[in-house]
Protein backbone atom coordinates (compact mmCIF):
# COMPACT_ATOMS: atom_id res chain seq x y z
CA UNK A 1 0.00 0.00 0.00
CA UNK A 2 1.23 3.47 -0.62
CA UNK A 3 1.21 6.28 1.81
CA UNK A 4 -1.83 8.00 0.39
CA UNK A 5 -3.88 5.00 1.42
CA UNK A 6 -2.52 5.19 4.90
CA UNK A 7 -3.29 8.87 5.17
CA UNK A 8 -6.82 8.29 3.96
CA UNK A 9 -7.67 5.98 6.81
CA UNK A 10 -8.37 8.67 9.27
CA UNK A 11 -7.12 11.53 11.25
CA UNK A 12 -3.39 11.39 11.67
CA UNK A 13 -1.67 11.98 14.95
CA UNK A 14 -4.26 13.22 17.28
CA UNK A 15 -2.53 13.57 20.63
CA UNK A 16 -3.57 11.63 23.68
CA UNK A 17 -2.44 12.09 27.22
CA UNK A 18 -0.36 9.24 28.56
CA UNK A 19 -2.41 6.72 30.45
CA UNK A 20 -0.65 5.25 33.44
CA UNK A 21 -1.70 1.93 34.84
CA UNK A 22 -0.32 -0.40 37.41
CA UNK A 23 0.67 -3.98 36.77
CA UNK A 24 -1.30 -5.70 39.49
CA UNK A 25 -1.30 -9.20 37.95
CA UNK A 26 2.42 -9.48 38.50
CA UNK A 27 2.00 -8.93 42.19
CA UNK A 28 -0.20 -11.98 42.50
CA UNK A 29 2.41 -14.08 40.72
CA UNK A 30 5.08 -12.86 43.02
CA UNK A 31 3.37 -14.26 46.08
CA UNK A 32 3.40 -17.70 44.51
CA UNK A 33 7.07 -17.51 43.70
CA UNK A 34 8.64 -15.70 46.63
CA UNK A 35 7.82 -14.93 50.24
CA UNK A 36 8.83 -11.29 50.09
CA UNK A 37 6.85 -8.43 48.69
CA UNK A 38 9.40 -7.29 46.15
CA UNK A 39 9.44 -8.82 42.75
CA UNK A 40 12.95 -9.20 41.46
CA UNK A 41 13.13 -9.54 37.73
CA UNK A 42 16.44 -9.42 36.00
CA UNK A 43 16.23 -8.12 32.47
CA UNK A 44 19.18 -8.72 30.16
CA UNK A 45 20.95 -5.83 28.49
CA UNK A 46 20.22 -5.60 24.77
CA UNK A 47 23.44 -5.37 22.78
CA UNK A 48 22.85 -3.01 19.84
CA UNK A 49 26.32 -3.73 18.39
CA UNK A 50 25.35 -7.35 18.11
CA UNK A 51 21.98 -6.53 16.48
CA UNK A 52 23.79 -4.23 14.05
CA UNK A 53 26.12 -7.07 13.03
CA UNK A 54 23.13 -9.33 12.33
CA UNK A 55 21.66 -6.62 10.09
CA UNK A 56 24.98 -6.16 8.32
CA UNK A 57 25.25 -9.92 7.76
CA UNK A 58 21.86 -9.99 6.01
CA UNK A 59 22.65 -6.94 3.89
CA UNK A 60 26.00 -8.51 2.89
CA UNK A 61 24.08 -11.18 0.97
CA UNK A 62 22.68 -8.44 -1.28
CA UNK A 63 18.95 -7.87 -1.87
CA UNK A 64 17.09 -10.93 -0.49
CA UNK A 65 14.40 -10.80 -3.13
CA UNK A 66 12.15 -13.81 -3.77
CA UNK A 67 13.74 -16.68 -5.72
CA UNK A 68 17.20 -15.07 -5.68
CA UNK A 69 20.45 -16.68 -4.57
CA UNK A 70 20.86 -14.03 -1.87
CA UNK A 71 17.41 -14.92 -0.52
CA UNK A 72 18.29 -18.62 -0.34
CA UNK A 73 21.64 -17.93 1.34
CA UNK A 74 20.17 -15.50 3.83
CA UNK A 75 17.42 -17.98 4.77
CA UNK A 76 20.08 -20.61 5.40
CA UNK A 77 22.05 -18.12 7.50
CA UNK A 78 18.98 -17.30 9.61
CA UNK A 79 18.33 -21.01 10.17
CA UNK A 80 21.91 -21.63 11.20
CA UNK A 81 22.02 -18.70 13.60
CA UNK A 82 18.67 -19.39 15.24
CA UNK A 83 19.72 -23.03 15.71
CA UNK A 84 22.96 -21.80 17.30
CA UNK A 85 20.92 -19.65 19.69
CA UNK A 86 19.11 -22.75 20.89
CA UNK A 87 15.76 -22.22 19.23
CA UNK A 88 13.63 -25.21 18.29
CA UNK A 89 13.38 -24.64 14.56
CA UNK A 90 10.46 -25.16 12.22
CA UNK A 91 10.79 -24.31 8.55
CA UNK A 92 7.62 -23.78 6.64
CA UNK A 93 8.04 -24.00 2.87
CA UNK A 94 5.37 -22.86 0.47
CA UNK A 95 4.96 -21.90 -3.17
CA UNK A 96 3.07 -18.60 -3.05
CA UNK A 97 1.74 -16.80 -6.08
CA UNK A 98 2.65 -13.14 -6.53
CA UNK A 99 0.40 -10.45 -8.07
CA UNK A 100 2.21 -10.96 -11.43
CA UNK A 101 1.69 -14.72 -11.37
CA UNK A 102 5.25 -15.54 -10.30
CA UNK A 103 5.63 -18.62 -8.11
CA UNK A 104 7.53 -17.44 -5.04
CA UNK A 105 9.55 -20.07 -3.17
CA UNK A 106 8.76 -18.95 0.36
CA UNK A 107 10.23 -20.02 3.68
CA UNK A 108 8.76 -18.95 7.00
CA UNK A 109 11.28 -19.65 9.74
CA UNK A 110 10.16 -20.22 13.32
CA UNK A 111 12.46 -20.51 16.36
CA UNK A 112 10.72 -21.56 19.56
CA UNK A 113 12.17 -20.98 23.01
CA UNK A 114 10.75 -22.81 26.02
CA UNK A 115 8.70 -24.89 23.57
CA UNK A 116 7.01 -26.82 26.41
CA UNK A 117 5.29 -23.70 27.78
CA UNK A 118 1.67 -23.17 26.84
CA UNK A 119 1.75 -19.42 27.57
CA UNK A 120 3.54 -17.98 24.55
CA UNK A 121 4.49 -14.65 23.00
CA UNK A 122 5.00 -14.30 19.28
CA UNK A 123 7.66 -11.93 17.93
CA UNK A 124 7.93 -11.44 14.18
CA UNK A 125 9.55 -9.56 11.32
CA UNK A 126 9.72 -10.09 7.57
CA UNK A 127 13.03 -11.20 6.09
CA UNK A 128 12.43 -10.78 2.34
CA UNK A 129 13.36 -7.70 0.31
CA UNK A 130 11.25 -5.76 -2.15
CA UNK A 131 12.24 -6.48 -5.77
CA UNK A 132 11.38 -2.93 -6.87
CA UNK A 133 12.66 0.45 -5.66
CA UNK A 134 9.39 1.97 -6.80
CA UNK A 135 9.67 4.99 -4.49
CA UNK A 136 13.15 5.94 -5.64
CA UNK A 137 13.42 9.58 -6.78
CA UNK A 138 15.10 8.31 -9.95
CA UNK A 139 12.61 6.43 -12.18
CA UNK A 140 15.54 4.50 -13.70
CA UNK A 141 15.72 2.67 -10.35
CA UNK A 142 12.07 1.72 -10.10
CA UNK A 143 12.65 -1.87 -11.18
CA UNK A 144 15.82 -2.44 -9.14
CA UNK A 145 15.69 -4.43 -5.89
CA UNK A 146 15.83 -2.78 -2.46
CA UNK A 147 18.79 -3.67 -0.22
CA UNK A 148 16.49 -3.59 2.79
CA UNK A 149 18.77 -2.64 5.69
CA UNK A 150 15.84 -1.00 7.41
CA UNK A 151 13.08 -2.84 5.48
CA UNK A 152 13.33 -5.23 7.17
CA UNK A 153 16.76 -6.59 8.12
CA UNK A 154 16.50 -4.21 11.10
CA UNK A 155 13.59 -6.09 12.65
CA UNK A 156 15.19 -9.46 11.99
CA UNK A 157 18.50 -8.27 13.50
CA UNK A 158 16.80 -7.07 16.68
CA UNK A 159 14.97 -10.40 17.02
CA UNK A 160 18.21 -12.34 16.46
CA UNK A 161 19.84 -10.45 19.32
CA UNK A 162 16.79 -11.22 21.47
CA UNK A 163 17.20 -14.90 20.54
CA UNK A 164 20.83 -14.75 21.65
CA UNK A 165 19.70 -13.30 24.99
CA UNK A 166 17.03 -16.01 25.36
CA UNK A 167 19.73 -18.63 25.18
CA UNK A 168 21.72 -16.95 27.97
CA UNK A 169 18.71 -16.41 30.26
CA UNK A 170 15.28 -18.01 30.02
CA UNK A 171 12.02 -16.14 30.15
CA UNK A 172 9.16 -17.47 32.28
CA UNK A 173 6.88 -17.81 29.26
CA UNK A 174 7.49 -19.40 25.87
CA UNK A 175 8.72 -17.22 23.02
CA UNK A 176 8.27 -17.88 19.30
CA UNK A 177 10.33 -15.84 16.87
CA UNK A 178 8.78 -15.93 13.42
CA UNK A 179 10.63 -14.67 10.36
CA UNK A 180 7.99 -14.32 7.67
CA UNK A 181 8.77 -14.35 3.98
CA UNK A 182 7.23 -12.47 1.03
CA UNK A 183 5.85 -9.46 2.84
CA UNK A 184 7.15 -6.97 0.33
CA UNK A 185 5.95 -8.39 -2.99
CA UNK A 186 2.91 -6.07 -3.18
CA UNK A 187 2.02 -4.47 -6.51
CA UNK A 188 4.56 -1.77 -7.39
CA UNK A 189 3.59 1.84 -7.91
CA UNK A 190 4.33 1.51 -11.62
CA UNK A 191 1.85 -1.34 -12.06
CA UNK A 192 -1.18 0.07 -13.80
CA UNK A 193 -3.64 -2.69 -12.98
CA UNK A 194 -5.80 -2.98 -9.89
CA UNK A 195 -3.91 -2.79 -6.61
CA UNK A 196 -4.92 -5.15 -3.81
CA UNK A 197 -3.98 -5.35 -0.15
CA UNK A 198 -3.76 -9.13 -0.57
CA UNK A 199 -0.61 -8.93 -2.69
CA UNK A 200 1.34 -7.93 0.45
CA UNK A 201 2.18 -10.08 3.46
CA UNK A 202 1.97 -13.41 1.58
CA UNK A 203 4.12 -15.31 4.07
CA UNK A 204 2.20 -14.13 7.11
CA UNK A 205 -1.11 -14.87 5.38
CA UNK A 206 0.14 -18.40 4.78
CA UNK A 207 1.35 -18.84 8.36
CA UNK A 208 -1.92 -17.46 9.79
CA UNK A 209 -3.84 -20.09 7.78
CA UNK A 210 -1.28 -22.82 8.47
CA UNK A 211 0.39 -22.17 11.82
CA UNK A 212 3.54 -24.21 12.42
CA UNK A 213 1.80 -25.93 15.35
CA UNK A 214 -1.83 -27.01 14.77
CA UNK A 215 -4.11 -24.96 17.05
CA UNK A 216 -1.25 -22.58 17.84
CA UNK A 217 -2.06 -19.85 20.35
CA UNK A 218 -0.03 -16.97 21.72
CA UNK A 219 -1.06 -14.47 24.40
CA UNK A 220 -0.12 -11.72 21.95
CA UNK A 221 2.19 -10.89 19.08
CA UNK A 222 4.62 -8.06 18.34
CA UNK A 223 5.72 -7.24 14.79
CA UNK A 224 8.87 -5.22 14.12
CA UNK A 225 9.07 -3.40 10.79
CA UNK A 226 11.58 -0.71 9.88
CA UNK A 227 12.99 -0.23 13.36
CA UNK A 228 16.51 0.95 12.45
CA UNK A 229 16.61 4.54 11.21
CA UNK A 230 18.03 7.42 13.29
CA UNK A 231 15.36 9.25 15.30
CA UNK A 232 12.66 6.78 14.33
CA UNK A 233 9.15 7.42 15.54
CA UNK A 234 6.72 4.63 16.23
CA UNK A 235 3.16 5.97 16.46
CA UNK A 236 0.41 3.83 17.96
CA UNK A 237 -0.63 2.19 14.71
CA UNK A 238 -4.35 2.08 14.09
CA UNK A 239 -4.91 -1.66 13.52
CA UNK A 240 -2.76 -2.38 16.58
CA UNK A 241 -4.98 -0.07 18.64
CA UNK A 242 -8.10 -1.78 17.30
CA UNK A 243 -7.02 -5.40 17.82
CA UNK A 244 -4.55 -5.17 20.71
CA UNK A 245 -4.74 -1.86 22.60
CA UNK A 246 -3.58 -3.53 25.82
CA UNK A 247 -0.42 -4.73 24.09
CA UNK A 248 0.26 -1.25 22.72
CA UNK A 249 -0.09 0.17 26.24
CA UNK A 250 2.15 -2.49 27.74
CA UNK A 251 4.92 -1.92 25.19
CA UNK A 252 4.69 1.89 25.15
CA UNK A 253 4.69 1.98 28.97
CA UNK A 254 7.79 -0.21 29.07
CA UNK A 255 9.49 2.05 26.52
CA UNK A 256 8.59 5.17 28.52
CA UNK A 257 9.86 3.60 31.73
CA UNK A 258 13.19 3.03 29.97
CA UNK A 259 13.39 6.60 28.64
CA UNK A 260 12.55 5.72 25.04
CA UNK A 261 9.43 7.84 24.67
CA UNK A 262 10.95 9.95 21.89
CA UNK A 263 10.84 6.76 19.77
CA UNK A 264 7.64 5.21 21.13
CA UNK A 265 5.71 8.42 20.76
CA UNK A 266 2.36 8.92 22.39
CA UNK A 267 0.61 9.64 19.11
CA UNK A 268 -2.14 7.90 17.23
CA UNK A 269 -0.93 6.76 13.79
CA UNK A 270 -2.75 5.80 10.61
CA UNK A 271 -3.56 2.19 9.69
CA UNK A 272 -0.80 0.18 8.02
CA UNK A 273 -1.26 -3.00 6.00
CA UNK A 274 1.45 -5.18 7.46
CA UNK A 275 2.14 -8.70 8.73
CA UNK A 276 0.20 -8.12 11.95
CA UNK A 277 -3.04 -7.85 9.97
CA UNK A 278 -3.43 -11.50 8.86
CA UNK A 279 -2.35 -12.57 12.33
CA UNK A 280 -5.09 -10.48 13.92
CA UNK A 281 -7.73 -11.23 11.31
CA UNK A 282 -7.09 -14.85 10.32
CA UNK A 283 -5.65 -16.60 13.37
CA UNK A 284 -6.95 -14.08 15.91
CA UNK A 285 -3.82 -13.47 17.95
CA UNK A 286 -3.83 -9.85 19.19
CA UNK A 287 -0.76 -8.44 17.49
CA UNK A 288 0.76 -4.97 17.27
CA UNK A 289 3.09 -3.36 14.75
CA UNK A 290 6.12 -1.36 15.87
CA UNK A 291 6.85 0.51 12.66
CA UNK A 292 8.56 3.79 11.83
CA UNK A 293 6.45 6.40 10.08
CA UNK A 294 5.28 9.96 10.45
CA UNK A 295 3.20 12.55 8.60
CA UNK A 296 5.50 12.18 5.59
CA UNK A 297 5.45 8.41 5.31
CA UNK A 298 7.97 5.67 6.04
CA UNK A 299 11.04 7.89 5.59
CA UNK A 300 12.99 9.15 2.59
CA UNK A 301 14.76 5.87 1.93
CA UNK A 302 11.73 3.60 1.98
CA UNK A 303 11.57 1.45 -1.17
CA UNK A 304 14.55 3.27 -2.67
CA UNK A 305 18.15 2.39 -3.50
CA UNK A 306 19.20 4.16 -0.30
CA UNK A 307 17.79 1.68 2.21
CA UNK A 308 21.37 0.91 3.27
CA UNK A 309 23.47 0.46 6.41
CA UNK A 310 24.28 4.20 6.52
CA UNK A 311 20.72 4.72 7.71
CA UNK A 312 20.85 2.19 10.54
CA UNK A 313 21.29 3.69 13.99
CA UNK A 314 22.30 1.61 17.01
CA UNK A 315 20.49 3.96 19.41
CA UNK A 316 17.20 3.16 17.70
CA UNK A 317 17.94 -0.57 17.73
CA UNK A 318 18.69 -0.31 21.46
CA UNK A 319 15.40 1.49 22.16
CA UNK A 320 13.41 -1.23 20.43
CA UNK A 321 15.41 -4.22 21.66
CA UNK A 322 15.62 -3.13 25.29
CA UNK A 323 11.91 -2.36 25.36
CA UNK A 324 11.06 -5.81 24.00
CA UNK A 325 13.35 -7.52 26.49
CA UNK A 326 11.62 -5.64 29.31
CA UNK A 327 8.22 -6.75 28.05
CA UNK A 328 9.04 -10.43 27.55
CA UNK A 329 11.08 -10.95 30.72
CA UNK A 330 8.33 -9.40 32.87
CA UNK A 331 5.65 -11.65 31.38
CA UNK A 332 4.34 -14.34 33.75
CA UNK A 333 2.35 -17.50 33.03
C1 LIG B 1 2.48 -1.53 2.75
O1 LIG B 1 2.94 -0.57 2.15
C2 LIG B 1 1.54 -2.52 2.23
N1 LIG B 1 2.78 -1.78 3.96
C3 LIG B 1 3.68 -0.97 4.60
C4 LIG B 1 4.52 -1.84 5.38
C5 LIG B 1 5.72 -2.26 4.72
C6 LIG B 1 6.12 -2.22 3.43
N2 LIG B 1 6.66 -2.76 5.39
C7 LIG B 1 7.64 -3.01 4.60
N3 LIG B 1 7.36 -2.70 3.40
ZN1 LIG C 1 8.85 -2.66 2.16
Short mmCIF file of N, CA and C and ligand atoms in Angstrom, two decimals, residues 126 130 151 183-184 302-303, ligand 2:
data_model
loop_
_atom_site.label_atom_id
_atom_site.label_comp_id
_atom_site.label_asym_id
_atom_site.label_seq_id
_atom_site.Cartn_x
_atom_site.Cartn_y
_atom_site.Cartn_z
N UNK A 126 9.56 -9.46 8.88
CA UNK A 126 9.72 -10.09 7.57
C UNK A 126 11.19 -10.06 7.15
N UNK A 130 12.12 -6.17 -1.04
CA UNK A 130 11.25 -5.76 -2.15
C UNK A 130 12.04 -5.77 -3.46
N UNK A 151 14.29 -2.12 5.91
CA UNK A 151 13.08 -2.84 5.48
C UNK A 151 13.47 -4.20 4.91
N UNK A 183 6.71 -10.59 2.43
CA UNK A 183 5.85 -9.46 2.84
C UNK A 183 5.80 -8.41 1.75
N UNK A 184 6.96 -8.19 1.11
CA UNK A 184 7.15 -6.97 0.33
C UNK A 184 6.99 -7.15 -1.17
N UNK A 302 12.65 4.74 2.10
CA UNK A 302 11.73 3.60 1.98
C UNK A 302 11.51 3.23 0.51
N UNK A 303 11.74 1.98 0.19
CA UNK A 303 11.57 1.45 -1.17
C UNK A 303 12.38 2.25 -2.19
ZN1 LIG B 2 8.85 -2.66 2.16
#
